[in-house]
Amino acid sequence: MIYESKLMKTNITTRVAKTACFSIPFLIIISFIMFSCKSSESVRDIRASRGEDVAGRGFSYSKDKPKEAMVKPLFMQQLRRATIELPFQKGLDVRGTRTVSEEVTFTNAENITESVDREGKKVTSLNEVQQLSEVVVTAKSRFTPERNGRVKVDFLVRVPKELLSENFRMTLSPKLFHNDSIIPLKEVVLKGEAFLAKQKQDYAEYDNYMKSIVGNDKYDDVFFDRAGTDKDIRNRQNLYYEEYYREWSKQMEYEKWKTEKSKFDAAELAKLKGYRQRFYNEYVRKAREQVIRDMANGKDTVGLFAQYMKKFNKNAKALVLDDKNFEVSYMKMPAKFREAYEEGRSLDDIINNVLTESDSIEIAQNRYLFEAIAENEMKKERKGEVAKEMIPFPYEEGVRLDTIIDTGRDFVYLYKQDHPVTVGLKKLSLTMNGRVDAVDRSRYMMAPGDTISYFISSLSQLVDTSLIYKRTKLYRDAYNRLTTYVKFQPGQSAFGINYKDNKAQINNVLNTYRAFTEDGKFVVDSIVLRVTTALDGSYDKNYKLTEKRADAIKEYFVKSLSGEVNDANTVIKVEFGGEDWNTLANQIQQRNDIMNKTQILALLEGAIDPDDTEAKIKKDFADDYKVIRDSIYPLLNKATFEFNMHRPGMTEETALDVQERPNYEKGLKLLQDREYWKALEILSDYPDYNTALCLICMGYNAKAKEVLDGLPETGNTEYLRAILSIRSNKDNEAIDHLMRACELDPSKVYRAPLDPEIADLISKYSLQRRIEGLSTPIEDIEVADAN
């Protein structure tokens, strides 16, 4: 019996329909299932409960010995193997070693332009080299060059047809040796048709295996026992009803008994009350009749009525006239109703159970096909292991080549691979391993292939080590010319040291003089001072003006050097040139902002009267004249100092001075190791051939040309000029420099094929025969003494 004290009251109308279980949240069910399936004893317990044998069943397997391995012929073949070879090049062997070259390309490469100073001279100061945003070393494929700091490695993979089979997969694994590191390259995979078919079949079978695995979202559809669940729900509903009916029917019987008993007692009580009243009235009537008779007989009637009432009360004691006599008592009721009576229970206290969601979950949890679920979970857990079993030869990933081969002929493949080049790298080596897998899972490991070596060449190897020692040809007599722009008031000749920047201009001259004469390096024989002016004003006045200005400047220098130069007035000589028409013409020739340059230069060349010529330019070409007056005229007002000197104690006209350059050898080593910036930090103090070479390697083409322009013509410098001309798209000029380089240094004929820019030029214009005519046998080439 279910009582109020034990269960929560629930309205009978909240009974859940039969189909309520199918709306159970899936996550609640599946979480229970997963928990159940993870238990190693769940299936065993179920089988045991059914009387099944849950002990391990006997294991047996096929003991047939495999037939001969498919790779047996590879064990029996005559030393054939897959090999690697260098691609064929005319005049070179296809095996062994090769010298490979470097080609340099640049981001933001410097273009060659004519940079001039305000005197019209080219600027050659290395201090103007600015670091580019990026310097990238690259190379061409033919000579295994660097490209963006990488080397391309080309080789042929050759496999004899005797090693190929429809049932084989051959995997070739090249390896690159970089100093102490081994870098595996991407593999080359060769398959037969039968082997590929085997792979496809294995994947199809594994795909079927995976499709047989039921996903979590399909568990209800596949593993849920709906019929059994419906039956369990009906049984549970019947159980709840039967429990209710049992209690309800007992209570109804009790309530019926109480009702009928109450009716019976009420009727009995009414009968007793009526009988007592009738009995009472009979006594009252008898008393009245007696009183009437006694009164009629004259008898005393006092107390007569009381006597009858006394008799009535005596006789009425036997009658049950109190309602309490009809109350239900525990001992008087049937035993089966006593419990309900004792607890005071009514129909309202009969509580029914209903089928709740938790009941449905409980039922559903125990109505899944747990053996099938356990098997499905096992499949999911073993899918990785099964994949290895069912797919012994997975599809290859990350390979260079995966192809189906023709087993009737040799296989040849050109393998291209680039590799980063580090500082100081001189050599790369390459070898290759291989293995053969057959469809019967037999395997054959091939002997390693031969080793190919690549010796890396670059422009940086063109260094001239002879320049480690500075060889300077000294002349006994020397001179130096210094131009200053001393300022005067317009039309005036009086020199003022504090006027504008005159003090800085004059100090520059004095410092130059003292730099030559300090420590007795030179003895100044004379200082020639030459003063010129611009064209503003008349020609004759300007000529006289320069004479006066020259004397004024000389006077100042005589006073300034009187304590340092004996007879300074004689040493300092003056010249006065008037208007500087030569500098004017040179400056106009170099300008690009003078629109009528040709006509103006023609007027200057044919000038008879200078003042008329200037006036005509001013009138006919007013815009150009304004540019000339504002930009060029200030350059014509100048004072040039020429120092004529000799070296004291030197008797011969010339001598050779040999000095070792500090850190120069280290700079060359850095250049050869491609550490260009570090090399330039040292070489920039020595603007020579090696400095130009470093700049070319870095892409500073204009700076390199400026350095080369200051160097004598040699085979080395001409070779670099040829490269710069190629980079400037001046092929004809490049050819001239190349031919001249080979004439001056025949060894350049053998160097040319190793530098891709030169090699491309030779190929483009078919120059090979032409330069070979300039060559010298290698054994006759003289090697320069490094000392």
PDB file of N, CA and C in Angstrom, residues 569-656:
ATOM      1  N   ASN A 569     104.908  85.085 -49.350  1.00  0.00           N
ATOM      2  CA  ASN A 569     104.483  85.959 -50.437  1.00  0.00           C
ATOM      3  C   ASN A 569     104.971  85.446 -51.790  1.00  0.00           C
ATOM      4  N   THR A 570     106.142  84.775 -51.768  1.00  0.00           N
ATOM      5  CA  THR A 570     106.682  84.214 -53.015  1.00  0.00           C
ATOM      6  C   THR A 570     106.045  82.858 -53.314  1.00  0.00           C
ATOM      7  N   VAL A 571     105.825  82.032 -52.284  1.00  0.00           N
ATOM      8  CA  VAL A 571     105.253  80.689 -52.478  1.00  0.00           C
ATOM      9  C   VAL A 571     103.840  80.773 -53.037  1.00  0.00           C
ATOM     10  N   ILE A 572     103.054  81.735 -52.535  1.00  0.00           N
ATOM     11  CA  ILE A 572     101.660  81.853 -52.983  1.00  0.00           C
ATOM     12  C   ILE A 572     101.635  82.736 -54.223  1.00  0.00           C
ATOM     13  N   LYS A 573     101.172  82.160 -55.303  1.00  0.00           N
ATOM     14  CA  LYS A 573     101.084  82.857 -56.570  1.00  0.00           C
ATOM     15  C   LYS A 573      99.618  83.014 -56.942  1.00  0.00           C
ATOM     16  N   VAL A 574      99.298  84.056 -57.687  1.00  0.00           N
ATOM     17  CA  VAL A 574      97.896  84.304 -58.031  1.00  0.00           C
ATOM     18  C   VAL A 574      97.711  84.303 -59.543  1.00  0.00           C
ATOM     19  N   GLU A 575      96.497  83.856 -59.918  1.00  0.00           N
ATOM     20  CA  GLU A 575      96.034  83.937 -61.296  1.00  0.00           C
ATOM     21  C   GLU A 575      94.607  84.443 -61.244  1.00  0.00           C
ATOM     22  N   PHE A 576      94.187  85.169 -62.267  1.00  0.00           N
ATOM     23  CA  PHE A 576      92.817  85.681 -62.288  1.00  0.00           C
ATOM     24  C   PHE A 576      92.256  85.441 -63.687  1.00  0.00           C
ATOM     25  N   GLY A 577      91.140  84.775 -63.720  1.00  0.00           N
ATOM     26  CA  GLY A 577      90.590  84.338 -64.997  1.00  0.00           C
ATOM     27  C   GLY A 577      89.356  85.078 -65.448  1.00  0.00           C
ATOM     28  N   GLY A 578      88.904  86.030 -64.670  1.00  0.00           N
ATOM     29  CA  GLY A 578      87.679  86.727 -65.050  1.00  0.00           C
ATOM     30  C   GLY A 578      86.484  85.796 -64.993  1.00  0.00           C
ATOM     31  N   GLU A 579      85.603  85.913 -66.001  1.00  0.00           N
ATOM     32  CA  GLU A 579      84.389  85.087 -66.029  1.00  0.00           C
ATOM     33  C   GLU A 579      84.739  83.644 -66.405  1.00  0.00           C
ATOM     34  N   ASP A 580      84.133  82.679 -65.684  1.00  0.00           N
ATOM     35  CA  ASP A 580      84.456  81.245 -65.878  1.00  0.00           C
ATOM     36  C   ASP A 580      83.483  80.629 -66.886  1.00  0.00           C
ATOM     37  N   TRP A 581      83.773  80.839 -68.166  1.00  0.00           N
ATOM     38  CA  TRP A 581      82.873  80.337 -69.215  1.00  0.00           C
ATOM     39  C   TRP A 581      82.994  78.819 -69.393  1.00  0.00           C
ATOM     40  N   ASN A 582      84.103  78.242 -69.141  1.00  0.00           N
ATOM     41  CA  ASN A 582      84.267  76.786 -69.294  1.00  0.00           C
ATOM     42  C   ASN A 582      83.391  76.013 -68.293  1.00  0.00           C
ATOM     43  N   THR A 583      83.441  76.448 -67.025  1.00  0.00           N
ATOM     44  CA  THR A 583      82.597  75.780 -66.017  1.00  0.00           C
ATOM     45  C   THR A 583      81.120  75.996 -66.332  1.00  0.00           C
ATOM     46  N   LEU A 584      80.786  77.211 -66.843  1.00  0.00           N
ATOM     47  CA  LEU A 584      79.397  77.476 -67.219  1.00  0.00           C
ATOM     48  C   LEU A 584      78.917  76.475 -68.268  1.00  0.00           C
ATOM     49  N   ALA A 585      79.742  76.285 -69.305  1.00  0.00           N
ATOM     50  CA  ALA A 585      79.341  75.356 -70.379  1.00  0.00           C
ATOM     51  C   ALA A 585      79.221  73.922 -69.852  1.00  0.00           C
ATOM     52  N   ASN A 586      80.160  73.503 -69.020  1.00  0.00           N
ATOM     53  CA  ASN A 586      80.109  72.136 -68.463  1.00  0.00           C
ATOM     54  C   ASN A 586      78.852  71.927 -67.611  1.00  0.00           C
ATOM     55  N   GLN A 587      78.518  72.887 -66.808  1.00  0.00           N
ATOM     56  CA  GLN A 587      77.349  72.766 -65.945  1.00  0.00           C
ATOM     57  C   GLN A 587      76.056  72.720 -66.758  1.00  0.00           C
ATOM     58  N   ILE A 588      75.957  73.571 -67.781  1.00  0.00           N
ATOM     59  CA  ILE A 588      74.768  73.551 -68.638  1.00  0.00           C
ATOM     60  C   ILE A 588      74.636  72.205 -69.337  1.00  0.00           C
ATOM     61  N   GLN A 589      75.753  71.655 -69.794  1.00  0.00           N
ATOM     62  CA  GLN A 589      75.742  70.370 -70.490  1.00  0.00           C
ATOM     63  C   GLN A 589      75.193  69.255 -69.583  1.00  0.00           C
ATOM     64  N   GLN A 590      75.447  69.314 -68.290  1.00  0.00           N
ATOM     65  CA  GLN A 590      75.049  68.243 -67.375  1.00  0.00           C
ATOM     66  C   GLN A 590      73.635  68.407 -66.833  1.00  0.00           C
ATOM     67  N   ARG A 591      73.039  69.573 -67.053  1.00  0.00           N
ATOM     68  CA  ARG A 591      71.708  69.832 -66.492  1.00  0.00           C
ATOM     69  C   ARG A 591      70.628  69.249 -67.393  1.00  0.00           C
ATOM     70  N   ASN A 592      69.524  68.816 -66.730  1.00  0.00           N
ATOM     71  CA  ASN A 592      68.364  68.320 -67.468  1.00  0.00           C
ATOM     72  C   ASN A 592      67.174  69.270 -67.373  1.00  0.00           C
ATOM     73  N   ASP A 593      67.322  70.340 -66.628  1.00  0.00           N
ATOM     74  CA  ASP A 593      66.215  71.264 -66.435  1.00  0.00           C
ATOM     75  C   ASP A 593      66.349  72.536 -67.267  1.00  0.00           C
ATOM     76  N   ILE A 594      67.311  72.549 -68.187  1.00  0.00           N
ATOM     77  CA  ILE A 594      67.475  73.688 -69.109  1.00  0.00           C
ATOM     78  C   ILE A 594      66.927  73.245 -70.462  1.00  0.00           C
ATOM     79  N   MET A 595      65.825  73.794 -70.842  1.00  0.00           N
ATOM     80  CA  MET A 595      65.083  73.304 -72.003  1.00  0.00           C
ATOM     81  C   MET A 595      65.794  73.609 -73.320  1.00  0.00           C
ATOM     82  N   ASN A 596      66.477  74.723 -73.399  1.00  0.00           N
ATOM     83  CA  ASN A 596      67.134  75.143 -74.656  1.00  0.00           C
ATOM     84  C   ASN A 596      68.646  74.996 -74.526  1.00  0.00           C
ATOM     85  N   LYS A 597      69.052  73.896 -73.970  1.00  0.00           N
ATOM     86  CA  LYS A 597      70.462  73.653 -73.705  1.00  0.00           C
ATOM     87  C   LYS A 597      71.311  73.758 -74.979  1.00  0.00           C
ATOM     88  N   THR A 598      70.869  73.120 -76.052  1.00  0.00           N
ATOM     89  CA  THR A 598      71.664  73.081 -77.289  1.00  0.00           C
ATOM     90  C   THR A 598      71.894  74.480 -77.856  1.00  0.00           C
ATOM     91  N   GLN A 599      70.824  75.288 -77.897  1.00  0.00           N
ATOM     92  CA  GLN A 599      70.953  76.629 -78.454  1.00  0.00           C
ATOM     93  C   GLN A 599      71.864  77.510 -77.589  1.00  0.00           C
ATOM     94  N   ILE A 600      71.741  77.367 -76.285  1.00  0.00           N
ATOM     95  CA  ILE A 600      72.571  78.177 -75.386  1.00  0.00           C
ATOM     96  C   ILE A 600      74.042  77.799 -75.523  1.00  0.00           C
ATOM     97  N   LEU A 601      74.326  76.479 -75.582  1.00  0.00           N
ATOM     98  CA  LEU A 601      75.710  76.044 -75.750  1.00  0.00           C
ATOM     99  C   LEU A 601      76.283  76.523 -77.073  1.00  0.00           C
ATOM    100  N   ALA A 602      75.436  76.560 -78.107  1.00  0.00           N
ATOM    101  CA  ALA A 602      75.912  77.077 -79.409  1.00  0.00           C
ATOM    102  C   ALA A 602      76.273  78.548 -79.305  1.00  0.00           C
ATOM    103  N   LEU A 603      75.477  79.322 -78.571  1.00  0.00           N
ATOM    104  CA  LEU A 603      75.795  80.734 -78.394  1.00  0.00           C
ATOM    105  C   LEU A 603      77.106  80.917 -77.632  1.00  0.00           C
ATOM    106  N   LEU A 604      77.313  80.102 -76.595  1.00  0.00           N
ATOM    107  CA  LEU A 604      78.540  80.203 -75.824  1.00  0.00           C
ATOM    108  C   LEU A 604      79.764  79.851 -76.665  1.00  0.00           C
ATOM    109  N   GLU A 605      79.625  78.806 -77.500  1.00  0.00           N
ATOM    110  CA  GLU A 605      80.755  78.372 -78.312  1.00  0.00           C
ATOM    111  C   GLU A 605      81.113  79.425 -79.372  1.00  0.00           C
ATOM    112  N   GLY A 606      80.113  80.085 -79.921  1.00  0.00           N
ATOM    113  CA  GLY A 606      80.382  81.074 -80.975  1.00  0.00           C
ATOM    114  C   GLY A 606      80.433  82.502 -80.489  1.00  0.00           C
ATOM    115  N   ALA A 607      80.564  82.698 -79.198  1.00  0.00           N
ATOM    116  CA  ALA A 607      80.534  84.054 -78.631  1.00  0.00           C
ATOM    117  C   ALA A 607      81.735  84.877 -79.088  1.00  0.00           C
ATOM    118  N   ILE A 608      81.445  86.125 -79.457  1.00  0.00           N
ATOM    119  CA  ILE A 608      82.506  87.093 -79.796  1.00  0.00           C
ATOM    120  C   ILE A 608      82.578  88.154 -78.709  1.00  0.00           C
ATOM    121  N   ASP A 609      81.429  88.731 -78.433  1.00  0.00           N
ATOM    122  CA  ASP A 609      81.336  89.708 -77.341  1.00  0.00           C
ATOM    123  C   ASP A 609      80.634  89.028 -76.171  1.00  0.00           C
ATOM    124  N   PRO A 610      81.345  88.741 -75.097  1.00  0.00           N
ATOM    125  CA  PRO A 610      80.734  88.012 -73.976  1.00  0.00           C
ATOM    126  C   PRO A 610      79.490  88.689 -73.412  1.00  0.00           C
ATOM    127  N   ASP A 611      79.536  90.013 -73.271  1.00  0.00           N
ATOM    128  CA  ASP A 611      78.393  90.699 -72.673  1.00  0.00           C
ATOM    129  C   ASP A 611      77.166  90.610 -73.571  1.00  0.00           C
ATOM    130  N   ASP A 612      77.364  90.741 -74.882  1.00  0.00           N
ATOM    131  CA  ASP A 612      76.234  90.607 -75.812  1.00  0.00           C
ATOM    132  C   ASP A 612      75.669  89.190 -75.769  1.00  0.00           C
ATOM    133  N   THR A 613      76.551  88.212 -75.657  1.00  0.00           N
ATOM    134  CA  THR A 613      76.103  86.807 -75.608  1.00  0.00           C
ATOM    135  C   THR A 613      75.228  86.565 -74.384  1.00  0.00           C
ATOM    136  N   GLU A 614      75.666  87.067 -73.238  1.00  0.00           N
ATOM    137  CA  GLU A 614      74.856  86.895 -72.025  1.00  0.00           C
ATOM    138  C   GLU A 614      73.514  87.597 -72.166  1.00  0.00           C
ATOM    139  N   ALA A 615      73.525  88.808 -72.730  1.00  0.00           N
ATOM    140  CA  ALA A 615      72.282  89.552 -72.894  1.00  0.00           C
ATOM    141  C   ALA A 615      71.320  88.818 -73.823  1.00  0.00           C
ATOM    142  N   LYS A 616      71.857  88.191 -74.866  1.00  0.00           N
ATOM    143  CA  LYS A 616      71.001  87.458 -75.803  1.00  0.00           C
ATOM    144  C   LYS A 616      70.372  86.221 -75.128  1.00  0.00           C
ATOM    145  N   ILE A 617      71.164  85.530 -74.341  1.00  0.00           N
ATOM    146  CA  ILE A 617      70.621  84.367 -73.611  1.00  0.00           C
ATOM    147  C   ILE A 617      69.514  84.823 -72.667  1.00  0.00           C
ATOM    148  N   LYS A 618      69.772  85.930 -71.983  1.00  0.00           N
ATOM    149  CA  LYS A 618      68.793  86.456 -71.024  1.00  0.00           C
ATOM    150  C   LYS A 618      67.502  86.851 -71.732  1.00  0.00           C
ATOM    151  N   LYS A 619      67.617  87.405 -72.954  1.00  0.00           N
ATOM    152  CA  LYS A 619      66.443  87.854 -73.683  1.00  0.00           C
ATOM    153  C   LYS A 619      65.708  86.700 -74.357  1.00  0.00           C
ATOM    154  N   ASP A 620      66.449  85.843 -75.057  1.00  0.00           N
ATOM    155  CA  ASP A 620      65.802  84.794 -75.857  1.00  0.00           C
ATOM    156  C   ASP A 620      65.369  83.590 -75.015  1.00  0.00           C
ATOM    157  N   PHE A 621      66.058  83.349 -73.938  1.00  0.00           N
ATOM    158  CA  PHE A 621      65.754  82.149 -73.127  1.00  0.00           C
ATOM    159  C   PHE A 621      65.631  82.570 -71.657  1.00  0.00           C
ATOM    160  N   ALA A 622      64.618  83.348 -71.400  1.00  0.00           N
ATOM    161  CA  ALA A 622      64.483  83.942 -70.067  1.00  0.00           C
ATOM    162  C   ALA A 622      64.340  82.888 -68.968  1.00  0.00           C
ATOM    163  N   ASP A 623      63.520  81.851 -69.209  1.00  0.00           N
ATOM    164  CA  ASP A 623      63.321  80.807 -68.177  1.00  0.00           C
ATOM    165  C   ASP A 623      64.602  80.047 -67.911  1.00  0.00           C
ATOM    166  N   ASP A 624      65.308  79.724 -68.985  1.00  0.00           N
ATOM    167  CA  ASP A 624      66.566  78.999 -68.803  1.00  0.00           C
ATOM    168  C   ASP A 624      67.607  79.896 -68.128  1.00  0.00           C
ATOM    169  N   TYR A 625      67.602  81.180 -68.487  1.00  0.00           N
ATOM    170  CA  TYR A 625      68.572  82.109 -67.876  1.00  0.00           C
ATOM    171  C   TYR A 625      68.344  82.192 -66.359  1.00  0.00           C
ATOM    172  N   LYS A 626      67.091  82.160 -65.943  1.00  0.00           N
ATOM    173  CA  LYS A 626      66.806  82.212 -64.511  1.00  0.00           C
ATOM    174  C   LYS A 626      67.411  80.996 -63.798  1.00  0.00           C
ATOM    175  N   VAL A 627      67.296  79.794 -64.409  1.00  0.00           N
ATOM    176  CA  VAL A 627      67.897  78.597 -63.825  1.00  0.00           C
ATOM    177  C   VAL A 627      69.408  78.739 -63.760  1.00  0.00           C
ATOM    178  N   ILE A 628      70.014  79.274 -64.856  1.00  0.00           N
ATOM    179  CA  ILE A 628      71.473  79.438 -64.895  1.00  0.00           C
ATOM    180  C   ILE A 628      71.927  80.431 -63.833  1.00  0.00           C
ATOM    181  N   ARG A 629      71.226  81.535 -63.723  1.00  0.00           N
ATOM    182  CA  ARG A 629      71.618  82.572 -62.761  1.00  0.00           C
ATOM    183  C   ARG A 629      71.501  82.071 -61.318  1.00  0.00           C
ATOM    184  N   ASP A 630      70.396  81.337 -61.043  1.00  0.00           N
ATOM    185  CA  ASP A 630      70.160  80.912 -59.658  1.00  0.00           C
ATOM    186  C   ASP A 630      70.988  79.691 -59.263  1.00  0.00           C
ATOM    187  N   SER A 631      71.240  78.769 -60.189  1.00  0.00           N
ATOM    188  CA  SER A 631      71.861  77.485 -59.833  1.00  0.00           C
ATOM    189  C   SER A 631      73.312  77.369 -60.264  1.00  0.00           C
ATOM    190  N   ILE A 632      73.706  78.010 -61.389  1.00  0.00           N
ATOM    191  CA  ILE A 632      75.053  77.803 -61.918  1.00  0.00           C
ATOM    192  C   ILE A 632      75.977  78.983 -61.591  1.00  0.00           C
ATOM    193  N   TYR A 633      75.478  80.207 -61.651  1.00  0.00           N
ATOM    194  CA  TYR A 633      76.322  81.369 -61.379  1.00  0.00           C
ATOM    195  C   TYR A 633      77.050  81.288 -60.033  1.00  0.00           C
ATOM    196  N   PRO A 634      76.343  80.793 -58.950  1.00  0.00           N
ATOM    197  CA  PRO A 634      77.077  80.706 -57.672  1.00  0.00           C
ATOM    198  C   PRO A 634      78.281  79.778 -57.726  1.00  0.00           C
ATOM    199  N   LEU A 635      78.284  78.816 -58.656  1.00  0.00           N
ATOM    200  CA  LEU A 635      79.404  77.883 -58.774  1.00  0.00           C
ATOM    201  C   LEU A 635      80.577  78.490 -59.528  1.00  0.00           C
ATOM    202  N   LEU A 636      80.354  79.626 -60.204  1.00  0.00           N
ATOM    203  CA  LEU A 636      81.416  80.256 -60.984  1.00  0.00           C
ATOM    204  C   LEU A 636      82.242  81.210 -60.142  1.00  0.00           C
ATOM    205  N   ASN A 637      81.666  81.668 -59.033  1.00  0.00           N
ATOM    206  CA  ASN A 637      82.399  82.545 -58.112  1.00  0.00           C
ATOM    207  C   ASN A 637      83.216  81.670 -57.175  1.00  0.00           C
ATOM    208  N   LYS A 638      84.440  81.354 -57.585  1.00  0.00           N
ATOM    209  CA  LYS A 638      85.222  80.382 -56.827  1.00  0.00           C
ATOM    210  C   LYS A 638      86.690  80.765 -56.817  1.00  0.00           C
ATOM    211  N   ALA A 639      87.378  80.136 -55.866  1.00  0.00           N
ATOM    212  CA  ALA A 639      88.833  80.298 -55.761  1.00  0.00           C
ATOM    213  C   ALA A 639      89.449  78.922 -55.701  1.00  0.00           C
ATOM    214  N   THR A 640      90.344  78.587 -56.653  1.00  0.00           N
ATOM    215  CA  THR A 640      90.968  77.278 -56.726  1.00  0.00           C
ATOM    216  C   THR A 640      92.413  77.387 -56.242  1.00  0.00           C
ATOM    217  N   PHE A 641      92.757  76.453 -55.331  1.00  0.00           N
ATOM    218  CA  PHE A 641      94.113  76.399 -54.800  1.00  0.00           C
ATOM    219  C   PHE A 641      94.795  75.149 -55.337  1.00  0.00           C
ATOM    220  N   GLU A 642      95.964  75.319 -55.965  1.00  0.00           N
ATOM    221  CA  GLU A 642      96.740  74.186 -56.481  1.00  0.00           C
ATOM    222  C   GLU A 642      98.047  74.112 -55.696  1.00  0.00           C
ATOM    223  N   PHE A 643      98.183  72.999 -54.963  1.00  0.00           N
ATOM    224  CA  PHE A 643      99.372  72.784 -54.139  1.00  0.00           C
ATOM    225  C   PHE A 643     100.381  71.976 -54.955  1.00  0.00           C
ATOM    226  N   ASN A 644     101.515  72.489 -55.228  1.00  0.00           N
ATOM    227  CA  ASN A 644     102.605  71.793 -55.918  1.00  0.00           C
ATOM    228  C   ASN A 644     103.649  71.425 -54.877  1.00  0.00           C
ATOM    229  N   MET A 645     103.936  70.077 -54.767  1.00  0.00           N
ATOM    230  CA  MET A 645     104.759  69.580 -53.660  1.00  0.00           C
ATOM    231  C   MET A 645     105.757  68.558 -54.160  1.00  0.00           C
ATOM    232  N   HIS A 646     106.705  68.202 -53.291  1.00  0.00           N
ATOM    233  CA  HIS A 646     107.619  67.084 -53.544  1.00  0.00           C
ATOM    234  C   HIS A 646     107.886  66.370 -52.218  1.00  0.00           C
ATOM    235  N   ARG A 647     108.262  65.073 -52.327  1.00  0.00           N
ATOM    236  CA  ARG A 647     108.577  64.273 -51.138  1.00  0.00           C
ATOM    237  C   ARG A 647     110.040  64.516 -50.772  1.00  0.00           C
ATOM    238  N   PRO A 648     110.267  64.939 -49.570  1.00  0.00           N
ATOM    239  CA  PRO A 648     111.661  65.197 -49.166  1.00  0.00           C
ATOM    240  C   PRO A 648     112.477  63.908 -49.072  1.00  0.00           C
ATOM    241  N   GLY A 649     113.716  63.951 -49.509  1.00  0.00           N
ATOM    242  CA  GLY A 649     114.610  62.802 -49.405  1.00  0.00           C
ATOM    243  C   GLY A 649     114.449  61.812 -50.527  1.00  0.00           C
ATOM    244  N   MET A 650     113.513  61.988 -51.426  1.00  0.00           N
ATOM    245  CA  MET A 650     113.280  61.043 -52.521  1.00  0.00           C
ATOM    246  C   MET A 650     114.021  61.550 -53.758  1.00  0.00           C
ATOM    247  N   THR A 651     114.974  60.709 -54.223  1.00  0.00           N
ATOM    248  CA  THR A 651     115.809  61.128 -55.346  1.00  0.00           C
ATOM    249  C   THR A 651     115.254  60.676 -56.683  1.00  0.00           C
ATOM    250  N   GLU A 652     114.643  59.465 -56.690  1.00  0.00           N
ATOM    251  CA  GLU A 652     114.068  58.966 -57.935  1.00  0.00           C
ATOM    252  C   GLU A 652     112.698  59.591 -58.156  1.00  0.00           C
ATOM    253  N   GLU A 653     112.281  59.569 -59.411  1.00  0.00           N
ATOM    254  CA  GLU A 653     110.987  60.157 -59.732  1.00  0.00           C
ATOM    255  C   GLU A 653     109.827  59.321 -59.167  1.00  0.00           C
ATOM    256  N   THR A 654     109.999  57.974 -59.117  1.00  0.00           N
ATOM    257  CA  THR A 654     108.947  57.089 -58.609  1.00  0.00           C
ATOM    258  C   THR A 654     109.553  56.059 -57.673  1.00  0.00           C
ATOM    259  N   ALA A 655     108.687  55.477 -56.789  1.00  0.00           N
ATOM    260  CA  ALA A 655     109.077  54.392 -55.881  1.00  0.00           C
ATOM    261  C   ALA A 655     107.833  53.573 -55.562  1.00  0.00           C
ATOM    262  N   LEU A 656     108.002  52.275 -55.162  1.00  0.00           N
ATOM    263  CA  LEU A 656     106.883  51.382 -54.839  1.00  0.00           C
ATOM    264  C   LEU A 656     106.820  51.180 -53.337  1.00  0.00           C
TER     265      LEU A 656
END
